[in-house]
PDB file of C-alpha atoms in Angstrom:
ATOM      1  CA  UNK P   2      96.366 110.109  81.512  1.00 92.00           C
ATOM      2  CA  UNK P   3      95.421 107.194  79.272  1.00 96.00           C
ATOM      3  CA  UNK P   4      92.154 105.325  78.969  1.00 98.00           C
ATOM      4  CA  UNK P   5      92.309 101.794  77.556  1.00 98.00           C
ATOM      5  CA  UNK P   6      89.577  99.190  77.153  1.00 96.00           C
ATOM      6  CA  UNK P   7      89.574  95.414  77.240  1.00 96.00           C
ATOM      7  CA  UNK P   8      85.943  94.490  76.731  1.00 95.00           C
ATOM      8  CA  UNK P   9      83.997  95.432  79.853  1.00 97.00           C
ATOM      9  CA  UNK P  10      87.154  96.447  81.754  1.00 98.00           C
ATOM     10  CA  UNK P  11      88.548  99.986  81.590  1.00 98.00           C
ATOM     11  CA  UNK P  12      92.093 100.881  82.590  1.00 98.00           C
ATOM     12  CA  UNK P  13      92.768 104.478  83.605  1.00 98.00           C
ATOM     13  CA  UNK P  14      96.505 105.187  83.851  1.00 98.00           C
ATOM     14  CA  UNK P  15      98.114 108.313  85.263  1.00 97.00           C
ATOM     15  CA  UNK P  16     100.753 109.000  82.646  1.00 96.00           C
ATOM     16  CA  UNK P  17     103.195 111.557  84.034  1.00 94.00           C
ATOM     17  CA  UNK P  18     105.999 109.168  85.044  1.00 94.00           C
ATOM     18  CA  UNK P  19     108.649 111.895  84.919  1.00 93.00           C
ATOM     19  CA  UNK P  20     106.711 113.717  87.665  1.00 92.00           C
ATOM     20  CA  UNK P  21     105.792 110.539  89.574  1.00 94.00           C
ATOM     21  CA  UNK P  22     102.210 111.045  88.335  1.00 96.00           C
ATOM     22  CA  UNK P  23     101.763 114.154  90.456  1.00 93.00           C
ATOM     23  CA  UNK P  24      98.544 116.092  90.048  1.00 92.00           C
ATOM     24  CA  UNK P  25      98.254 119.229  87.968  1.00 91.00           C
ATOM     25  CA  UNK P  26      95.225 120.994  86.507  1.00 90.00           C
ATOM     26  CA  UNK P  27      95.288 118.923  83.318  1.00 93.00           C
ATOM     27  CA  UNK P  28      95.426 115.572  85.106  1.00 94.00           C
ATOM     28  CA  UNK P  29      92.654 116.584  87.515  1.00 95.00           C
ATOM     29  CA  UNK P  30      90.453 117.683  84.629  1.00 96.00           C
ATOM     30  CA  UNK P  31      91.190 114.485  82.691  1.00 97.00           C
ATOM     31  CA  UNK P  32      90.354 112.173  85.599  1.00 97.00           C
ATOM     32  CA  UNK P  33      87.150 114.047  86.381  1.00 98.00           C
ATOM     33  CA  UNK P  34      85.938 113.923  82.791  1.00 98.00           C
ATOM     34  CA  UNK P  35      86.937 110.293  82.340  1.00 98.00           C
ATOM     35  CA  UNK P  36      85.175 108.979  85.443  1.00 98.00           C
ATOM     36  CA  UNK P  37      82.064 111.090  84.837  1.00 98.00           C
ATOM     37  CA  UNK P  38      81.915 109.598  81.335  1.00 98.00           C
ATOM     38  CA  UNK P  39      82.516 106.038  82.522  1.00 98.00           C
ATOM     39  CA  UNK P  40      79.687 106.454  85.039  1.00 98.00           C
ATOM     40  CA  UNK P  41      77.228 106.803  82.155  1.00 98.00           C
ATOM     41  CA  UNK P  42      77.988 103.377  80.681  1.00 97.00           C
ATOM     42  CA  UNK P  43      75.449 100.578  81.291  1.00 97.00           C
ATOM     43  CA  UNK P  44      76.257  97.750  83.695  1.00 96.00           C
ATOM     44  CA  UNK P  45      76.764  95.173  80.958  1.00 94.00           C
ATOM     45  CA  UNK P  46      79.200  97.402  79.057  1.00 97.00           C
ATOM     46  CA  UNK P  47      81.496  98.364  81.950  1.00 98.00           C
ATOM     47  CA  UNK P  48      82.090  96.021  84.857  1.00 97.00           C
ATOM     48  CA  UNK P  49      85.431  97.069  86.363  1.00 98.00           C
ATOM     49  CA  UNK P  50      87.845 100.008  86.274  1.00 98.00           C
ATOM     50  CA  UNK P  51      91.551  99.658  87.035  1.00 98.00           C
ATOM     51  CA  UNK P  52      93.260 102.842  88.249  1.00 98.00           C
ATOM     52  CA  UNK P  53      97.054 102.697  87.871  1.00 98.00           C
ATOM     53  CA  UNK P  54     100.141 104.870  87.625  1.00 97.00           C
ATOM     54  CA  UNK P  55     102.812 104.614  84.933  1.00 97.00           C
ATOM     55  CA  UNK P  56     106.441 104.303  85.957  1.00 95.00           C
ATOM     56  CA  UNK P  57     107.972 104.098  89.411  1.00 95.00           C
ATOM     57  CA  UNK P  58     105.112 105.687  91.376  1.00 96.00           C
ATOM     58  CA  UNK P  59     101.363 105.463  91.687  1.00 97.00           C
ATOM     59  CA  UNK P  60     100.976 109.176  92.477  1.00 97.00           C
ATOM     60  CA  UNK P  61     103.265 111.393  94.528  1.00 92.00           C
ATOM     61  CA  UNK P  62     100.650 114.056  95.275  1.00 84.00           C
ATOM     62  CA  UNK P  63     100.671 117.581  93.873  1.00 81.00           C
ATOM     63  CA  UNK P  64     102.940 118.760  91.067  1.00 80.00           C
ATOM     64  CA  UNK P  65     105.649 121.223  92.160  1.00 72.00           C
ATOM     65  CA  UNK P  66     104.931 123.727  89.383  1.00 76.00           C
ATOM     66  CA  UNK P  67     101.200 123.534  90.066  1.00 75.00           C
ATOM     67  CA  UNK P  68     101.828 124.248  93.775  1.00 74.00           C
ATOM     68  CA  UNK P  69     104.165 127.103  92.885  1.00 72.00           C
ATOM     69  CA  UNK P  70     101.435 128.725  90.801  1.00 73.00           C
ATOM     70  CA  UNK P  71      99.013 128.516  93.741  1.00 74.00           C
ATOM     71  CA  UNK P  72     101.225 130.835  95.795  1.00 75.00           C
ATOM     72  CA  UNK P  73     100.019 133.819  93.759  1.00 80.00           C
ATOM     73  CA  UNK P  74      96.319 132.839  93.809  1.00 83.00           C
ATOM     74  CA  UNK P  75      93.764 134.661  95.925  1.00 89.00           C
ATOM     75  CA  UNK P  76      91.708 132.963  98.624  1.00 89.00           C
ATOM     76  CA  UNK P  77      88.774 132.655  96.208  1.00 91.00           C
ATOM     77  CA  UNK P  78      90.973 131.261  93.437  1.00 87.00           C
ATOM     78  CA  UNK P  79      92.503 128.723  95.821  1.00 86.00           C
ATOM     79  CA  UNK P  80      89.027 127.650  96.905  1.00 90.00           C
ATOM     80  CA  UNK P  81      88.007 127.142  93.263  1.00 91.00           C
ATOM     81  CA  UNK P  82      91.198 125.163  92.648  1.00 88.00           C
ATOM     82  CA  UNK P  83      90.490 122.908  95.631  1.00 89.00           C
ATOM     83  CA  UNK P  84      86.880 122.460  94.526  1.00 94.00           C
ATOM     84  CA  UNK P  85      88.051 121.139  91.165  1.00 94.00           C
ATOM     85  CA  UNK P  86      90.227 118.551  92.885  1.00 93.00           C
ATOM     86  CA  UNK P  87      87.349 117.621  95.182  1.00 96.00           C
ATOM     87  CA  UNK P  88      85.113 117.114  92.130  1.00 97.00           C
ATOM     88  CA  UNK P  89      87.706 114.669  90.776  1.00 97.00           C
ATOM     89  CA  UNK P  90      87.617 112.557  93.947  1.00 97.00           C
ATOM     90  CA  UNK P  91      83.806 112.661  93.978  1.00 97.00           C
ATOM     91  CA  UNK P  92      83.711 111.448  90.360  1.00 98.00           C
ATOM     92  CA  UNK P  93      85.842 108.425  91.276  1.00 98.00           C
ATOM     93  CA  UNK P  94      84.090 107.780  94.588  1.00 97.00           C
ATOM     94  CA  UNK P  95      80.632 107.826  92.999  1.00 96.00           C
ATOM     95  CA  UNK P  96      81.562 105.843  89.891  1.00 97.00           C
ATOM     96  CA  UNK P  97      78.932 103.064  89.925  1.00 97.00           C
ATOM     97  CA  UNK P  98      81.314 100.336  88.768  1.00 97.00           C
ATOM     98  CA  UNK P  99      83.937  98.838  91.130  1.00 98.00           C
ATOM     99  CA  UNK P 100      87.300 100.639  90.954  1.00 98.00           C
ATOM    100  CA  UNK P 101      90.564  98.786  91.658  1.00 98.00           C
ATOM    101  CA  UNK P 102      93.696 100.785  92.491  1.00 98.00           C
ATOM    102  CA  UNK P 103      97.021  99.222  91.508  1.00 98.00           C
ATOM    103  CA  UNK P 104      99.613 100.893  93.740  1.00 98.00           C
ATOM    104  CA  UNK P 105     103.391 100.776  93.393  1.00 97.00           C
ATOM    105  CA  UNK P 106     106.127 103.136  94.529  1.00 96.00           C
ATOM    106  CA  UNK P 107     104.936 106.358  96.124  1.00 96.00           C
ATOM    107  CA  UNK P 108     101.319 107.075  97.038  1.00 97.00           C
ATOM    108  CA  UNK P 109     101.473 110.429  98.804  1.00 95.00           C
ATOM    109  CA  UNK P 110      99.104 113.332  99.451  1.00 91.00           C
ATOM    110  CA  UNK P 111      96.490 113.286  96.715  1.00 92.00           C
ATOM    111  CA  UNK P 112      97.644 109.781  95.799  1.00 96.00           C
ATOM    112  CA  UNK P 113      96.304 108.734  99.203  1.00 96.00           C
ATOM    113  CA  UNK P 114      92.992 110.253  98.192  1.00 97.00           C
ATOM    114  CA  UNK P 115      92.919 108.004  95.122  1.00 97.00           C
ATOM    115  CA  UNK P 116      93.441 104.988  97.387  1.00 98.00           C
ATOM    116  CA  UNK P 117      90.616 106.187  99.619  1.00 98.00           C
ATOM    117  CA  UNK P 118      88.067 106.479  96.801  1.00 98.00           C
ATOM    118  CA  UNK P 119      88.994 103.139  95.196  1.00 98.00           C
ATOM    119  CA  UNK P 120      86.909 100.122  96.189  1.00 98.00           C
ATOM    120  CA  UNK P 121      89.788  97.643  96.131  1.00 98.00           C
ATOM    121  CA  UNK P 122      93.413  98.655  96.716  1.00 98.00           C
ATOM    122  CA  UNK P 123      96.241  96.281  95.805  1.00 98.00           C
ATOM    123  CA  UNK P 124      99.783  97.407  96.641  1.00 98.00           C
ATOM    124  CA  UNK P 125     103.278  96.139  96.060  1.00 97.00           C
ATOM    125  CA  UNK P 126     105.268  95.443  99.226  1.00 97.00           C
ATOM    126  CA  UNK P 127     107.715  98.264  98.481  1.00 95.00           C
ATOM    127  CA  UNK P 128     105.001 100.936  98.131  1.00 97.00           C
ATOM    128  CA  UNK P 129     105.284 104.001 100.373  1.00 97.00           C
ATOM    129  CA  UNK P 130     102.326 105.969 101.749  1.00 98.00           C
ATOM    130  CA  UNK P 131     101.878 109.249 103.576  1.00 97.00           C
ATOM    131  CA  UNK P 132      99.596 112.202 104.242  1.00 96.00           C
ATOM    132  CA  UNK P 133     102.558 114.488 103.632  1.00 93.00           C
ATOM    133  CA  UNK P 134     100.717 117.810 103.205  1.00 90.00           C
ATOM    134  CA  UNK P 135     101.655 119.181 106.645  1.00 91.00           C
ATOM    135  CA  UNK P 136     105.351 118.874 105.726  1.00 89.00           C
ATOM    136  CA  UNK P 137     104.619 121.694 103.265  1.00 85.00           C
ATOM    137  CA  UNK P 138     102.590 123.716 105.735  1.00 87.00           C
ATOM    138  CA  UNK P 139      99.363 122.531 104.096  1.00 87.00           C
ATOM    139  CA  UNK P 140      96.495 120.211 105.050  1.00 90.00           C
ATOM    140  CA  UNK P 141      95.059 116.920 103.731  1.00 92.00           C
ATOM    141  CA  UNK P 142      91.752 118.757 103.661  1.00 92.00           C
ATOM    142  CA  UNK P 143      90.160 117.890 100.305  1.00 94.00           C
ATOM    143  CA  UNK P 144      90.851 114.172 100.686  1.00 96.00           C
ATOM    144  CA  UNK P 145      89.833 113.993 104.366  1.00 96.00           C
ATOM    145  CA  UNK P 146      86.120 113.066 103.926  1.00 95.00           C
ATOM    146  CA  UNK P 147      87.091 110.097 101.761  1.00 96.00           C
ATOM    147  CA  UNK P 148      90.043 109.085 103.945  1.00 97.00           C
ATOM    148  CA  UNK P 149      88.013 109.217 107.167  1.00 96.00           C
ATOM    149  CA  UNK P 150      85.369 106.966 105.597  1.00 95.00           C
ATOM    150  CA  UNK P 151      88.157 104.527 104.745  1.00 96.00           C
ATOM    151  CA  UNK P 152      90.461 104.421 107.774  1.00 97.00           C
ATOM    152  CA  UNK P 153      88.475 106.118 110.557  1.00 96.00           C
ATOM    153  CA  UNK P 154      89.196 109.050 112.846  1.00 96.00           C
ATOM    154  CA  UNK P 155      91.729 107.295 115.075  1.00 97.00           C
ATOM    155  CA  UNK P 156      94.209 106.527 112.303  1.00 97.00           C
ATOM    156  CA  UNK P 157      93.643 109.920 110.670  1.00 97.00           C
ATOM    157  CA  UNK P 158      94.442 111.722 113.930  1.00 97.00           C
ATOM    158  CA  UNK P 159      97.640 109.720 114.259  1.00 97.00           C
ATOM    159  CA  UNK P 160      98.813 110.196 110.670  1.00 97.00           C
ATOM    160  CA  UNK P 161      97.552 113.596 109.483  1.00 96.00           C
ATOM    161  CA  UNK P 162      99.480 116.024 111.767  1.00 96.00           C
ATOM    162  CA  UNK P 163     103.036 114.709 111.365  1.00 95.00           C
ATOM    163  CA  UNK P 164     102.834 113.678 107.731  1.00 94.00           C
ATOM    164  CA  UNK P 165     105.059 110.653 108.311  1.00 95.00           C
ATOM    165  CA  UNK P 166     105.563 108.093 105.574  1.00 96.00           C
ATOM    166  CA  UNK P 167     104.710 104.463 106.226  1.00 97.00           C
ATOM    167  CA  UNK P 168     104.931 101.142 104.443  1.00 97.00           C
ATOM    168  CA  UNK P 169     102.370  98.998 102.661  1.00 98.00           C
ATOM    169  CA  UNK P 170     101.857  96.677 105.605  1.00 97.00           C
ATOM    170  CA  UNK P 171     100.797  99.540 107.865  1.00 98.00           C
ATOM    171  CA  UNK P 172      98.562 100.821 105.073  1.00 98.00           C
ATOM    172  CA  UNK P 173      96.915  97.399 105.060  1.00 98.00           C
ATOM    173  CA  UNK P 174      96.551  97.348 108.832  1.00 98.00           C
ATOM    174  CA  UNK P 175      94.660 100.663 108.863  1.00 98.00           C
ATOM    175  CA  UNK P 176      92.366  99.637 106.011  1.00 98.00           C
ATOM    176  CA  UNK P 177      93.723 101.891 103.278  1.00 98.00           C
ATOM    177  CA  UNK P 178      95.122  98.896 101.371  1.00 98.00           C
ATOM    178  CA  UNK P 179      93.385  95.533 101.097  1.00 98.00           C
ATOM    179  CA  UNK P 180      96.221  93.295  99.929  1.00 98.00           C
ATOM    180  CA  UNK P 181     100.020  93.611  99.820  1.00 98.00           C
ATOM    181  CA  UNK P 182     101.836  91.651  97.093  1.00 98.00           C
ATOM    182  CA  UNK P 183     105.500  90.667  96.974  1.00 96.00           C
ATOM    183  CA  UNK P 184     106.303  92.515  93.733  1.00 89.00           C
ATOM    184  CA  UNK P 185     104.784  93.942  90.580  1.00 90.00           C
ATOM    185  CA  UNK P 186     104.494  90.553  88.893  1.00 95.00           C
ATOM    186  CA  UNK P 187     102.499  89.239  91.842  1.00 97.00           C
ATOM    187  CA  UNK P 188     100.589  92.528  91.909  1.00 97.00           C
ATOM    188  CA  UNK P 189      99.496  92.134  88.294  1.00 97.00           C
ATOM    189  CA  UNK P 190      98.595  88.472  88.767  1.00 98.00           C
ATOM    190  CA  UNK P 191      96.375  89.338  91.717  1.00 98.00           C
ATOM    191  CA  UNK P 192      94.885  92.249  89.793  1.00 98.00           C
ATOM    192  CA  UNK P 193      93.880  89.880  86.983  1.00 97.00           C
ATOM    193  CA  UNK P 194      92.315  87.530  89.527  1.00 98.00           C
ATOM    194  CA  UNK P 195      90.313  90.317  91.186  1.00 98.00           C
ATOM    195  CA  UNK P 196      89.046  91.526  87.801  1.00 98.00           C
ATOM    196  CA  UNK P 197      88.039  87.953  87.051  1.00 96.00           C
ATOM    197  CA  UNK P 198      86.057  87.775  90.287  1.00 96.00           C
ATOM    198  CA  UNK P 199      84.210  90.973  89.406  1.00 97.00           C
ATOM    199  CA  UNK P 200      83.417  89.624  85.938  1.00 96.00           C
ATOM    200  CA  UNK P 201      81.914  86.525  87.541  1.00 96.00           C
ATOM    201  CA  UNK P 202      79.395  88.642  89.469  1.00 96.00           C
ATOM    202  CA  UNK P 203      76.108  89.834  88.034  1.00 96.00           C
ATOM    203  CA  UNK P 204      76.728  93.218  86.362  1.00 95.00           C
ATOM    204  CA  UNK P 205      73.841  95.054  88.070  1.00 95.00           C
ATOM    205  CA  UNK P 206      74.327  93.118  91.321  1.00 96.00           C
ATOM    206  CA  UNK P 207      77.968  94.242  91.603  1.00 96.00           C
ATOM    207  CA  UNK P 208      76.982  97.867  91.102  1.00 96.00           C
ATOM    208  CA  UNK P 209      74.058  97.603  93.515  1.00 95.00           C
ATOM    209  CA  UNK P 210      76.307  96.057  96.168  1.00 95.00           C
ATOM    210  CA  UNK P 211      78.758  98.956  95.860  1.00 96.00           C
ATOM    211  CA  UNK P 212      75.940 101.513  95.986  1.00 94.00           C
ATOM    212  CA  UNK P 213      74.454  99.870  99.076  1.00 93.00           C
ATOM    213  CA  UNK P 214      77.676 100.369 101.028  1.00 92.00           C
ATOM    214  CA  UNK P 215      77.763 104.058 100.142  1.00 90.00           C
ATOM    215  CA  UNK P 216      74.052 104.483 100.906  1.00 90.00           C
ATOM    216  CA  UNK P 217      74.558 103.210 104.454  1.00 90.00           C
ATOM    217  CA  UNK P 218      76.689 106.248 105.301  1.00 87.00           C
ATOM    218  CA  UNK P 219      73.688 108.530 105.634  1.00 89.00           C
ATOM    219  CA  UNK P 220      70.804 106.219 106.649  1.00 91.00           C
ATOM    220  CA  UNK P 221      69.369 105.760 110.125  1.00 93.00           C
ATOM    221  CA  UNK P 222      69.104 102.141 111.366  1.00 92.00           C
ATOM    222  CA  UNK P 223      65.391 102.056 110.522  1.00 95.00           C
ATOM    223  CA  UNK P 224      66.016 103.531 107.073  1.00 93.00           C
ATOM    224  CA  UNK P 225      68.827 101.038 106.479  1.00 93.00           C
ATOM    225  CA  UNK P 226      66.567  98.090 107.298  1.00 94.00           C
ATOM    226  CA  UNK P 227      63.849  99.287 104.930  1.00 95.00           C
ATOM    227  CA  UNK P 228      66.403 100.145 102.246  1.00 91.00           C
ATOM    228  CA  UNK P 229      68.044  96.715 102.269  1.00 93.00           C
ATOM    229  CA  UNK P 230      64.744  94.811 102.293  1.00 95.00           C
ATOM    230  CA  UNK P 231      63.501  96.800  99.296  1.00 93.00           C
ATOM    231  CA  UNK P 232      66.718  96.420  97.340  1.00 91.00           C
ATOM    232  CA  UNK P 233      67.078  92.658  97.761  1.00 93.00           C
ATOM    233  CA  UNK P 234      63.441  92.225  96.710  1.00 95.00           C
ATOM    234  CA  UNK P 235      64.053  94.326  93.600  1.00 93.00           C
ATOM    235  CA  UNK P 236      67.222  92.416  92.731  1.00 93.00           C
ATOM    236  CA  UNK P 237      65.580  89.012  93.222  1.00 92.00           C
ATOM    237  CA  UNK P 238      62.749  89.913  90.864  1.00 94.00           C
ATOM    238  CA  UNK P 239      65.008  91.531  88.254  1.00 94.00           C
ATOM    239  CA  UNK P 240      65.933  89.691  85.058  1.00 94.00           C
ATOM    240  CA  UNK P 241      69.498  89.309  86.324  1.00 93.00           C
ATOM    241  CA  UNK P 242      68.412  87.996  89.716  1.00 94.00           C
ATOM    242  CA  UNK P 243      66.024  85.511  88.135  1.00 94.00           C
ATOM    243  CA  UNK P 244      68.734  84.312  85.758  1.00 93.00           C
ATOM    244  CA  UNK P 245      71.262  83.923  88.567  1.00 94.00           C
ATOM    245  CA  UNK P 246      68.923  81.910  90.769  1.00 93.00           C
ATOM    246  CA  UNK P 247      67.747  79.763  87.858  1.00 95.00           C
ATOM    247  CA  UNK P 248      71.315  79.086  86.712  1.00 93.00           C
ATOM    248  CA  UNK P 249      72.286  78.063  90.240  1.00 93.00           C
ATOM    249  CA  UNK P 250      69.389  75.611  90.488  1.00 94.00           C
ATOM    250  CA  UNK P 251      70.104  74.240  87.005  1.00 94.00           C
ATOM    251  CA  UNK P 252      73.839  73.979  87.770  1.00 94.00           C
ATOM    252  CA  UNK P 253      74.944  76.056  84.792  1.00 93.00           C
ATOM    253  CA  UNK P 254      76.788  79.378  84.392  1.00 94.00           C
ATOM    254  CA  UNK P 255      74.549  82.469  84.242  1.00 94.00           C
ATOM    255  CA  UNK P 256      74.493  84.398  80.978  1.00 92.00           C
ATOM    256  CA  UNK P 257      76.993  87.041  82.128  1.00 92.00           C
ATOM    257  CA  UNK P 258      79.650  84.352  82.513  1.00 88.00           C
ATOM    258  CA  UNK P 259      79.029  82.864  79.100  1.00 67.00           C
TER     259      UNK P 259
END
């Protein structure tokens, strides 16, 4: 994989085009390390992450040679292998900065997991999706907590067992994809626009808004009410909140848009 920077925007690219960016141990380790490192950057230094795949596909799931090696692993070794992949998805899911997935070609198996842990998913109209693990006698187990949070139990129950492939429009209808673009040129233009929108938001506010959504997963209604009241009060009295409100009243751009 490659990591490139353009100011406060990071671009993480899966770079195994000859294998349709399929996962192997090296790629899993690289993504985990990269996102854990990016998570340490301050809000003003890193404001968006683009997750993309080089070549014809976004990610076609697990690498054939990597799967072949797993045949000879013990139960304990397979569990450790799966735990490493799970740690990769957790690193992306918990990254404090908004993550945008740019999807073209195939997004299958583990590639679906990447879509599930991204905050914004933009796909080309010719992209193909599928929870194809059962076609190999396996399960979409490691990605399931993230996928269920994204598309819900009903769609998962319909799509997990058969492993059928489906198009970008259905992916949008079930909530896995947010926007479908006519081609890669349109995809990149929309990607630039979305990054621009994120850069127009307050750096700490954007991160806090993402964190709030994740926090709601585990809070009771009473806890959620108290949590949101406390967090908006903290944001309003923060230096960024004060600057944003003052800039609005004075009809000028806030400092983060300067």
